[in-house]
């Protein structure tokens, strides 16, 4: 069984640019959540996708957007990059949106904004 | 909203000594609680979780945690630290709000193991 994978592993962008991060969920999982982990902080919830629809959002501006595809893989898009967007972005998949279903995390994509 | 507090952003122990990492949570409903470990430049690895049932939970690599409802705590322990335990540890509580299921993480504790 393949776990959660993310690409790319590292990315360097400049302020104002746009970026797309990708996540493949674990087999059989229809729910994907994205988290941002700034340096020295715990991960913070960005949003969640369930069966191709956004299913809740954290305190992040609209320039953070996402997609989920029919195979349940997902993308995180960030427009108009700011220096503070530099962080590790973690994707997590779960069997459903139920609380008792564990979220399985990918290795993350480290984004650096210069 | 639920929250997680991890006391001590940095903890140092000697190799072979007891590891104790503290986590307190606030929750209005019975919580699901997790401990994750993160090694440098890596993602999160689940150490253990509490959902229901036995309050003493055993995890991987010799770690365990005890859910104490009266103290709203879920401290992580290991009897004897190993050099390979040096990493950052995160406590998390799961929350469901308006059908959205997410984790709320603490700010983490960096564990240093001294030879």
Coordinates of N, CA and C in Angstrom, one line a residue:
Chain A
X1 N 0.9 -1.2 0.0 CA 0.0 0.0 0.0 C 0.9 1.2 0.0
X2 N 0.7 2.1 -1.0 CA 1.5 3.3 -1.1 C 1.0 4.4 -0.1
X3 N 1.9 5.0 0.6 CA 1.5 6.1 1.5 C 1.2 7.4 0.8
X4 N 1.1 8.4 1.6 CA 0.9 9.8 1.0 C 2.2 10.3 0.4
X5 N 2.1 10.8 -0.8 CA 3.3 11.3 -1.5 C 3.0 12.8 -1.8
X6 N 4.1 13.6 -1.8 CA 4.0 15.0 -2.2 C 5.1 15.4 -3.1
X7 N 4.8 16.3 -4.0 CA 5.8 16.8 -4.9 C 5.6 18.3 -5.2
X8 N 6.7 19.0 -5.4 CA 8.1 18.6 -5.3 C 8.5 18.6 -3.8
X9 N 9.7 18.2 -3.5 CA 10.2 18.1 -2.1 C 10.6 19.5 -1.7
X10 N 11.2 20.2 -2.6 CA 11.7 21.6 -2.3 C 11.3 22.5 -3.5
X11 N 11.1 23.8 -3.1 CA 10.7 24.7 -4.2 C 11.2 26.1 -3.7
X12 N 11.8 26.9 -4.7 CA 12.1 28.2 -4.4 C 11.4 29.2 -5.3
X13 N 10.7 30.2 -4.8 CA 10.0 31.1 -5.6 C 10.4 32.5 -5.1
X14 N 10.0 33.5 -5.9 CA 10.1 34.9 -5.5 C 8.8 35.5 -5.2
X15 N 8.8 36.6 -4.4 CA 7.6 37.3 -4.0 C 6.8 37.6 -5.2
X16 N 5.5 37.4 -5.1 CA 4.5 37.8 -6.2 C 4.2 36.6 -7.1
X17 N 5.1 35.6 -7.1 CA 4.9 34.5 -8.0 C 3.7 33.6 -7.5
X18 N 3.4 32.6 -8.3 CA 2.4 31.6 -8.0 C 3.0 30.2 -7.9
X19 N 2.5 29.4 -7.0 CA 3.1 28.0 -6.9 C 1.9 27.0 -6.7
X20 N 2.2 25.8 -7.2 CA 1.3 24.7 -7.1 C 2.0 23.5 -6.5
X21 N 1.5 23.0 -5.4 CA 2.0 21.8 -4.7 C 1.0 20.7 -4.9
X22 N 1.6 19.5 -5.0 CA 0.8 18.3 -5.3 C 0.9 17.2 -4.2
X23 N -0.2 16.5 -4.1 CA -0.3 15.5 -3.1 C -1.1 14.3 -3.7
X24 N -0.6 13.1 -3.5 CA -1.3 11.9 -3.8 C -1.7 11.2 -2.5
X25 N -3.0 11.0 -2.3 CA -3.5 10.4 -1.1 C -3.2 8.9 -1.0
X26 N -3.4 8.4 0.2 CA -3.2 6.9 0.4 C -4.4 6.2 -0.3
X27 N -4.1 5.0 -0.8 CA -5.1 4.3 -1.5 C -6.4 4.1 -0.7
X28 N -7.5 4.4 -1.3 CA -8.8 4.3 -0.6 C -9.2 5.5 0.2
X29 N -8.4 6.5 0.4 CA -8.7 7.7 1.2 C -9.4 8.7 0.3
X30 N -10.5 9.3 0.7 CA -11.2 10.2 -0.1 C -11.1 11.7 0.5
X31 N -10.4 11.8 1.5 CA -10.3 13.1 2.2 C -8.8 13.5 2.3
X32 N -8.6 14.8 1.9 CA -7.2 15.3 1.9 C -7.2 16.7 2.7
X33 N -6.3 16.8 3.6 CA -6.2 18.1 4.3 C -4.8 18.6 4.1
X34 N -4.7 19.9 4.1 CA -3.4 20.6 3.9 C -3.1 21.4 5.1
X35 N -1.8 21.4 5.5 CA -1.4 22.1 6.7 C -0.1 22.9 6.3
X36 N 0.0 24.1 6.9 CA 1.3 24.9 6.8 C 2.0 24.8 8.1
X37 N 3.3 24.5 8.0 CA 4.2 24.5 9.2 C 5.3 25.5 9.0
X38 N 5.1 26.7 9.6 CA 6.2 27.7 9.6 C 7.3 27.2 10.5
X39 N 8.5 27.8 10.3 CA 9.7 27.4 11.0 C 9.4 27.6 12.5
X40 N 9.7 26.5 13.3 CA 9.5 26.6 14.8 C 8.1 26.6 15.3
X41 N 7.2 26.3 14.4 CA 5.8 26.2 14.8 C 5.2 24.8 14.5
X42 N 4.0 24.6 15.1 CA 3.3 23.4 14.8 C 2.5 23.6 13.5
X43 N 2.1 22.5 12.8 CA 1.3 22.7 11.6 C 0.0 23.4 11.9
X44 N -0.4 24.2 10.9 CA -1.7 24.9 11.0 C -2.6 24.5 9.8
X45 N -3.9 24.2 10.1 CA -4.8 23.7 9.1 C -5.1 24.8 8.1
X46 N -5.0 24.4 6.8 CA -5.3 25.4 5.7 C -6.7 25.1 5.2
X47 N -6.9 23.9 4.7 CA -8.3 23.5 4.2 C -8.3 22.0 4.0
X48 N -9.5 21.5 3.8 CA -9.7 20.1 3.6 C -10.6 19.9 2.3
X49 N -10.3 18.8 1.6 CA -11.1 18.4 0.5 C -11.7 17.1 0.7
X50 N -13.0 16.9 0.4 CA -13.7 15.7 0.5 C -14.5 15.4 -0.8
X51 N -14.2 14.4 -1.4 CA -14.9 14.0 -2.7 C -14.9 15.2 -3.6
X52 N -13.8 15.8 -3.9 CA -13.6 16.9 -4.8 C -14.2 18.3 -4.4
X53 N -14.7 18.4 -3.2 CA -15.3 19.6 -2.8 C -14.5 20.1 -1.5
X54 N -14.3 21.5 -1.4 CA -13.7 22.0 -0.2 C -14.7 21.8 0.9
X55 N -14.1 21.2 2.0 CA -14.9 20.8 3.2 C -14.4 21.5 4.4
X56 N -14.2 22.8 4.4 CA -13.7 23.5 5.5 C -12.4 24.2 5.3
X57 N -12.2 25.3 5.9 CA -11.0 26.1 5.7 C -10.6 26.7 7.0
X58 N -9.3 26.8 7.2 CA -8.7 27.5 8.3 C -8.6 29.0 8.0
X59 N -7.8 29.7 8.9 CA -7.7 31.1 8.8 C -6.6 31.5 7.8
X60 N -6.8 31.2 6.5 CA -5.9 31.5 5.5 C -6.6 32.3 4.4
X61 N -5.9 33.3 3.8 CA -6.6 34.2 2.8 C -6.9 33.4 1.5
X62 N -7.8 34.0 0.7 CA -8.3 33.3 -0.5 C -7.2 33.0 -1.6
X63 N -6.0 33.7 -1.4 CA -5.0 33.4 -2.4 C -4.4 32.0 -2.2
X64 N -4.8 31.3 -1.1 CA -4.6 29.9 -0.9 C -5.8 29.2 -1.4
X65 N -5.6 28.4 -2.4 CA -6.8 27.6 -3.0 C -6.3 26.2 -3.3
X66 N -7.3 25.4 -3.6 CA -7.0 24.0 -3.8 C -7.9 23.3 -4.8
X67 N -7.6 22.1 -5.1 CA -8.4 21.2 -5.9 C -8.2 19.8 -5.4
X68 N -9.3 19.0 -5.7 CA -9.1 17.6 -5.5 C -9.7 16.9 -6.8
X69 N -9.0 15.9 -7.2 CA -9.3 15.3 -8.5 C -10.1 14.0 -8.3
X70 N -10.7 13.4 -9.3 CA -11.5 12.2 -9.1 C -10.8 11.1 -8.5
X71 N -9.4 11.0 -8.7 CA -8.7 9.9 -8.0 C -8.3 10.3 -6.6
X72 N -8.8 11.5 -6.1 CA -8.6 12.0 -4.7 C -7.2 12.6 -4.5
X73 N -6.4 12.7 -5.5 CA -5.2 13.5 -5.4 C -5.6 14.9 -5.3
X74 N -4.6 15.8 -4.8 CA -5.0 17.1 -4.6 C -3.9 18.1 -4.9
X75 N -4.2 19.3 -5.1 CA -3.3 20.4 -5.3 C -3.5 21.6 -4.4
X76 N -2.5 22.2 -4.0 CA -2.6 23.4 -3.2 C -1.9 24.5 -4.1
X77 N -2.7 25.6 -4.3 CA -2.2 26.7 -5.1 C -2.1 27.9 -4.2
X78 N -1.0 28.6 -4.3 CA -0.8 29.9 -3.6 C -0.4 31.0 -4.6
X79 N -1.3 32.0 -4.7 CA -1.0 33.1 -5.6 C -0.3 34.3 -4.8
X80 N 0.3 35.1 -5.6 CA 0.9 36.4 -5.0 C 1.7 36.0 -3.8
X81 N 2.7 35.2 -4.0 CA 3.5 34.7 -2.8 C 4.1 35.8 -2.0
X82 N 4.0 35.7 -0.7 CA 4.7 36.6 0.2 C 5.8 35.9 1.0
X83 N 6.7 36.7 1.6 CA 7.8 36.1 2.3 C 7.3 35.1 3.4
X84 N 6.2 35.5 4.1 CA 5.7 34.7 5.2 C 5.1 33.4 4.7
X85 N 5.0 33.2 3.4 CA 4.5 31.9 2.9 C 5.6 30.8 3.0
X86 N 6.8 31.2 3.2 CA 7.9 30.2 3.4 C 7.6 29.3 4.5
X87 N 7.5 28.0 4.2 CA 7.1 27.0 5.2 C 7.2 25.6 4.6
X88 N 7.0 24.7 5.5 CA 6.8 23.3 5.1 C 5.3 23.1 4.9
X89 N 4.9 22.6 3.7 CA 3.4 22.3 3.5 C 3.2 20.8 3.5
X90 N 2.3 20.4 4.4 CA 2.0 19.0 4.7 C 0.7 18.7 4.2
X91 N 0.6 17.6 3.5 CA -0.7 17.0 3.0 C -1.0 15.8 3.9
X92 N -2.2 15.6 4.2 CA -2.6 14.4 5.0 C -3.9 13.8 4.4
X93 N -3.9 12.5 4.3 CA -5.2 11.9 3.8 C -5.8 11.0 4.9
X94 N -7.1 10.9 4.8 CA -7.8 10.0 5.7 C -9.0 9.3 5.0
X95 N -9.4 8.3 5.6 CA -10.4 7.4 5.0 C -11.7 8.2 4.7
X96 N -12.1 9.0 5.7 CA -13.3 9.8 5.5 C -13.1 11.1 6.3
X97 N -14.2 11.8 6.5 CA -14.1 13.0 7.3 C -14.4 12.8 8.8
X98 N -14.6 11.5 9.2 CA -14.9 11.2 10.6 C -13.8 11.4 11.5
X99 N -14.0 11.9 12.7 CA -13.0 12.2 13.6 C -12.1 11.1 14.0
X100 N -12.7 9.9 14.0 CA -11.9 8.7 14.5 C -11.0 8.1 13.4
X101 N -11.1 8.7 12.2 CA -10.2 8.2 11.1 C -8.9 9.0 11.2
X102 N -7.8 8.3 11.4 CA -6.5 8.9 11.5 C -6.1 9.6 10.2
X103 N -5.4 10.7 10.3 CA -4.9 11.4 9.2 C -3.4 10.9 9.0
X104 N -3.1 10.6 7.7 CA -1.8 10.1 7.4 C -1.0 11.2 6.6
X105 N 0.1 11.5 7.1 CA 0.8 12.7 6.6 C 1.9 12.3 5.5
X106 N 2.0 13.1 4.5 CA 3.1 13.0 3.6 C 4.4 13.6 4.1
X107 N 5.5 13.5 3.3 CA 6.8 14.1 3.8 C 6.9 15.6 3.7
X108 N 5.9 16.2 3.0 CA 5.9 17.7 2.9 C 6.7 18.2 1.7
X109 N 6.3 19.5 1.4 CA 7.0 20.3 0.4 C 7.5 21.5 1.1
X110 N 8.8 21.7 1.0 CA 9.4 22.9 1.7 C 9.5 24.1 0.6
X111 N 8.7 25.1 0.9 CA 8.6 26.3 0.0 C 9.4 27.4 0.6
X112 N 10.3 27.9 -0.2 CA 11.1 29.1 0.2 C 10.7 30.3 -0.7
X113 N 10.3 31.4 -0.2 CA 9.9 32.6 -0.9 C 11.0 33.7 -0.7
X114 N 11.6 34.1 -1.8 CA 12.7 35.1 -1.7 C 12.2 36.5 -2.1
Chain B
X1 N -13.4 26.5 20.5 CA -12.4 25.8 19.7 C -11.4 25.1 20.7
X2 N -10.9 24.0 20.2 CA -10.0 23.2 21.0 C -8.6 23.8 20.9
X3 N -7.7 23.5 21.9 CA -6.4 24.0 21.8 C -5.5 23.0 22.5
X4 N -4.2 23.1 22.2 CA -3.2 22.2 22.7 C -2.0 23.1 23.2
X5 N -1.5 22.8 24.4 CA -0.4 23.5 25.0 C 0.7 22.5 25.3
X6 N 1.9 22.7 24.8 CA 3.0 21.9 25.1 C 4.0 22.8 25.9
X7 N 4.2 22.3 27.1 CA 5.1 23.1 28.0 C 6.5 22.7 27.8
X8 N 7.3 23.7 27.5 CA 8.7 23.5 27.2 C 9.0 23.3 25.7
X9 N 9.5 24.3 25.1 CA 9.8 24.2 23.7 C 11.1 23.4 23.4
X10 N 11.9 23.4 24.5 CA 13.1 22.6 24.4 C 13.3 21.8 25.6
X11 N 13.6 20.5 25.5 CA 13.9 19.6 26.6 C 15.2 18.8 26.3
X12 N 16.1 18.8 27.3 CA 17.3 18.0 27.2 C 17.3 17.0 28.2
X13 N 17.7 15.8 27.8 CA 17.9 14.6 28.8 C 19.2 13.9 28.4
X14 N 19.7 13.2 29.4 CA 20.9 12.4 29.1 C 20.4 11.1 28.5
X15 N 21.3 10.5 27.8 CA 21.0 9.2 27.2 C 20.8 8.2 28.3
X16 N 19.7 7.4 28.2 CA 19.3 6.5 29.3 C 18.4 7.0 30.3
X17 N 18.2 8.3 30.3 CA 17.3 9.0 31.3 C 15.8 8.9 30.8
X18 N 14.9 9.2 31.8 CA 13.5 9.3 31.5 C 13.2 10.5 30.6
X19 N 12.4 10.2 29.6 CA 11.9 11.3 28.7 C 10.4 11.6 29.2
X20 N 10.2 12.9 29.4 CA 8.8 13.3 29.7 C 8.5 14.6 28.9
X21 N 7.6 14.5 28.0 CA 7.2 15.7 27.3 C 5.7 16.0 27.6
X22 N 5.4 17.2 27.9 CA 4.1 17.5 28.5 C 3.1 18.1 27.4
X23 N 1.9 17.7 27.5 CA 0.9 18.2 26.6 C -0.4 18.3 27.4
X24 N -1.0 19.5 27.3 CA -2.4 19.7 27.9 C -3.3 20.2 26.8
X25 N -4.5 19.8 26.9 CA -5.5 20.2 25.8 C -6.7 20.8 26.5
X26 N -7.4 21.5 25.6 CA -8.7 21.9 26.0 C -9.7 21.4 25.0
X27 N -10.8 20.8 25.5 CA -11.8 20.3 24.6 C -13.1 20.2 25.3
X28 N -14.2 20.5 24.6 CA -15.5 20.4 25.2 C -16.1 19.1 25.0
X29 N -15.5 18.2 24.3 CA -16.0 16.9 24.0 C -14.9 15.9 24.2
X30 N -15.2 14.6 24.4 CA -14.1 13.6 24.6 C -13.1 13.7 23.4
X31 N -11.9 13.9 23.7 CA -10.9 14.2 22.6 C -10.3 13.0 22.0
X32 N -9.9 13.1 20.8 CA -8.9 12.1 20.2 C -7.6 12.8 20.2
X33 N -6.6 12.2 20.8 CA -5.3 12.8 21.0 C -4.2 12.0 20.3
X34 N -3.2 12.8 19.8 CA -2.1 12.2 19.1 C -0.8 12.7 19.5
X35 N 0.3 11.9 19.4 CA 1.7 12.4 19.4 C 2.3 12.0 18.1
X36 N 3.0 13.1 17.5 CA 3.8 12.9 16.3 C 5.2 13.2 16.6
X37 N 6.1 12.6 15.8 CA 7.5 12.9 15.9 C 7.9 13.4 14.5
X38 N 8.8 14.4 14.5 CA 9.3 15.0 13.2 C 10.8 15.1 13.3
X39 N 11.5 14.3 12.4 CA 12.9 14.4 12.3 C 13.3 15.5 11.3
X40 N 14.5 16.0 11.4 CA 14.9 17.2 10.6 C 14.6 16.9 9.1
X41 N 13.9 17.9 8.5 CA 13.6 17.9 7.1 C 12.7 16.7 6.7
X42 N 11.9 16.3 7.6 CA 11.0 15.2 7.3 C 9.5 15.6 7.7
X43 N 8.6 14.8 7.3 CA 7.2 15.0 7.6 C 6.9 14.4 9.0
X44 N 5.7 14.3 9.3 CA 5.2 13.8 10.6 C 5.0 12.3 10.7
X45 N 5.5 11.7 11.7 CA 5.3 10.3 11.9 C 4.5 10.0 13.2
X46 N 3.5 9.3 13.1 CA 2.6 9.0 14.3 C 3.3 8.1 15.3
X47 N 3.4 8.6 16.5 CA 4.0 7.8 17.6 C 2.9 7.0 18.3
X48 N 1.8 7.6 18.6 CA 0.7 6.9 19.3 C -0.5 7.8 19.2
X49 N -1.7 7.2 19.6 CA -2.9 7.9 19.6 C -3.8 7.4 20.6
X50 N -4.7 8.3 21.2 CA -5.7 7.9 22.1 C -7.1 8.2 21.5
X51 N -7.9 7.2 21.4 CA -9.3 7.5 20.9 C -10.3 7.2 22.0
X52 N -10.4 5.9 22.3 CA -11.3 5.5 23.4 C -10.6 4.3 24.1
X53 N -11.2 3.9 25.2 CA -10.7 2.7 25.9 C -9.6 3.0 26.9
X54 N -8.6 2.1 26.9 CA -7.5 2.2 27.8 C -6.8 3.6 27.8
X55 N -6.6 4.1 29.0 CA -6.0 5.5 29.0 C -4.5 5.5 28.9
X56 N -3.9 4.4 29.1 CA -2.4 4.3 28.9 C -2.2 3.7 27.5
X57 N -1.6 4.5 26.6 CA -1.4 4.1 25.2 C 0.0 3.8 25.0
X58 N 0.3 2.7 24.3 CA 1.7 2.4 24.0 C 1.9 2.7 22.5
X59 N 3.0 3.2 22.2 CA 3.3 3.6 20.8 C 4.6 2.9 20.3
X60 N 5.1 3.5 19.2 CA 6.3 2.9 18.6 C 7.5 3.4 19.4
X61 N 8.7 2.7 19.2 CA 10.0 3.1 19.7 C 10.0 3.3 21.2
X62 N 9.1 2.5 21.9 CA 9.1 2.5 23.4 C 8.4 3.7 24.1
X63 N 7.7 4.5 23.3 CA 7.0 5.6 23.9 C 5.6 5.2 24.3
X64 N 5.1 5.9 25.3 CA 3.8 5.7 25.8 C 3.2 7.0 26.3
X65 N 1.9 7.1 26.4 CA 1.3 8.3 26.9 C 0.0 7.9 27.7
X66 N -0.3 8.8 28.7 CA -1.4 8.5 29.5 C -2.5 9.6 29.4
X67 N -3.7 9.3 29.1 CA -4.7 10.2 29.0 C -5.3 10.4 30.4
X68 N -5.3 11.6 30.9 CA -5.8 12.0 32.2 C -6.9 13.0 32.0
X69 N -8.1 12.6 32.0 CA -9.2 13.5 31.8 C -9.3 14.6 32.9
X70 N -9.1 14.2 34.1 CA -9.2 15.2 35.2 C -8.1 16.3 35.1
X71 N -7.0 16.0 34.5 CA -5.9 17.0 34.4 C -5.9 17.5 33.0
X72 N -6.7 17.1 32.1 CA -6.7 17.4 30.7 C -5.3 17.3 30.1
X73 N -4.7 16.2 30.4 CA -3.3 16.0 30.0 C -3.1 14.8 29.2
X74 N -2.0 14.8 28.4 CA -1.7 13.6 27.6 C -0.2 13.6 27.4
X75 N 0.5 13.4 28.5 CA 2.0 13.5 28.5 C 2.6 12.3 27.9
X76 N 3.7 12.5 27.2 CA 4.5 11.5 26.5 C 5.7 11.1 27.3
X77 N 5.9 9.8 27.5 CA 7.1 9.3 28.3 C 7.8 8.2 27.6
X78 N 9.1 8.1 27.9 CA 9.9 6.9 27.5 C 10.9 6.7 28.6
X79 N 10.9 5.4 29.1 CA 11.8 5.2 30.3 C 13.2 5.5 30.1
X80 N 13.8 5.3 28.9 CA 15.2 5.4 28.7 C 15.5 6.0 27.3
X81 N 16.0 7.2 27.3 CA 16.2 8.0 26.1 C 17.4 7.4 25.3
X82 N 17.2 7.4 24.0 CA 18.3 7.0 23.1 C 18.6 8.1 22.2
X83 N 19.9 8.1 21.7 CA 20.3 9.3 20.9 C 19.4 9.5 19.7
X84 N 18.9 8.4 19.2 CA 18.0 8.5 18.0 C 16.6 9.1 18.3
X85 N 16.3 9.4 19.6 CA 15.1 10.0 19.9 C 15.1 11.5 19.7
X86 N 16.3 12.1 19.5 CA 16.4 13.5 19.3 C 15.6 13.9 18.0
X87 N 14.6 14.8 18.3 CA 13.7 15.2 17.2 C 12.7 16.2 17.8
X88 N 11.8 16.6 17.0 CA 10.7 17.5 17.5 C 9.4 16.7 17.6
X89 N 8.7 16.9 18.7 CA 7.6 16.2 19.0 C 6.4 17.1 19.1
X90 N 5.3 16.7 18.5 CA 4.1 17.5 18.4 C 2.9 16.7 19.0
X91 N 2.2 17.3 19.9 CA 0.9 16.8 20.4 C -0.2 17.4 19.6
X92 N -1.3 16.7 19.3 CA -2.4 17.2 18.5 C -3.7 16.6 19.1
X93 N -4.7 17.4 18.9 CA -6.1 16.9 19.2 C -6.9 17.1 17.9
X94 N -7.8 16.1 17.7 CA -8.6 16.2 16.5 C -9.9 17.0 16.8
X95 N -10.4 17.7 15.9 CA -11.6 18.5 16.1 C -12.5 18.4 14.8
X96 N -13.7 18.3 15.1 CA -14.7 18.4 14.0 C -15.6 19.6 14.2
X97 N -15.6 20.5 13.2 CA -16.4 21.7 13.3 C -17.1 21.8 11.9
X98 N -18.4 21.8 12.0 CA -19.3 21.9 10.8 C -18.9 20.9 9.8
X99 N -18.6 19.7 10.2 CA -18.3 18.6 9.2 C -16.9 18.6 8.8
X100 N -16.1 19.5 9.2 CA -14.6 19.5 8.9 C -13.8 18.9 10.0
X101 N -13.1 17.9 9.6 CA -12.3 17.2 10.6 C -10.8 17.6 10.4
X102 N -10.2 18.2 11.5 CA -8.9 18.7 11.4 C -8.1 18.4 12.7
X103 N -6.8 18.5 12.6 CA -6.0 18.4 13.8 C -5.6 19.8 14.2
X104 N -5.6 20.0 15.5 CA -5.0 21.2 16.2 C -3.7 20.8 16.8
X105 N -2.6 21.4 16.4 CA -1.3 21.0 16.9 C -0.8 22.0 18.0
X106 N 0.0 21.4 18.9 CA 0.8 22.3 19.8 C 2.0 22.9 19.0
X107 N 2.7 23.7 19.7 CA 3.8 24.4 19.0 C 5.1 23.5 19.0
X108 N 5.0 22.3 19.6 CA 6.1 21.4 19.5 C 7.2 21.5 20.7
X109 N 7.8 20.4 20.9 CA 8.9 20.3 21.9 C 10.1 19.7 21.2
X110 N 11.2 20.4 21.2 CA 12.4 19.8 20.6 C 13.2 19.1 21.7
X111 N 13.4 17.8 21.5 CA 14.1 16.9 22.4 C 15.5 16.8 22.0
X112 N 16.4 17.1 22.9 CA 17.8 16.9 22.8 C 18.3 15.8 23.7
X113 N 19.1 14.8 23.2 CA 19.6 13.8 24.0 C 21.1 13.9 24.1
X114 N 21.6 14.0 25.3 CA 23.0 14.2 25.6 C 23.7 12.9 25.9
X115 N 24.9 12.8 25.3 CA 25.7 11.6 25.5 C 26.3 11.5 26.8

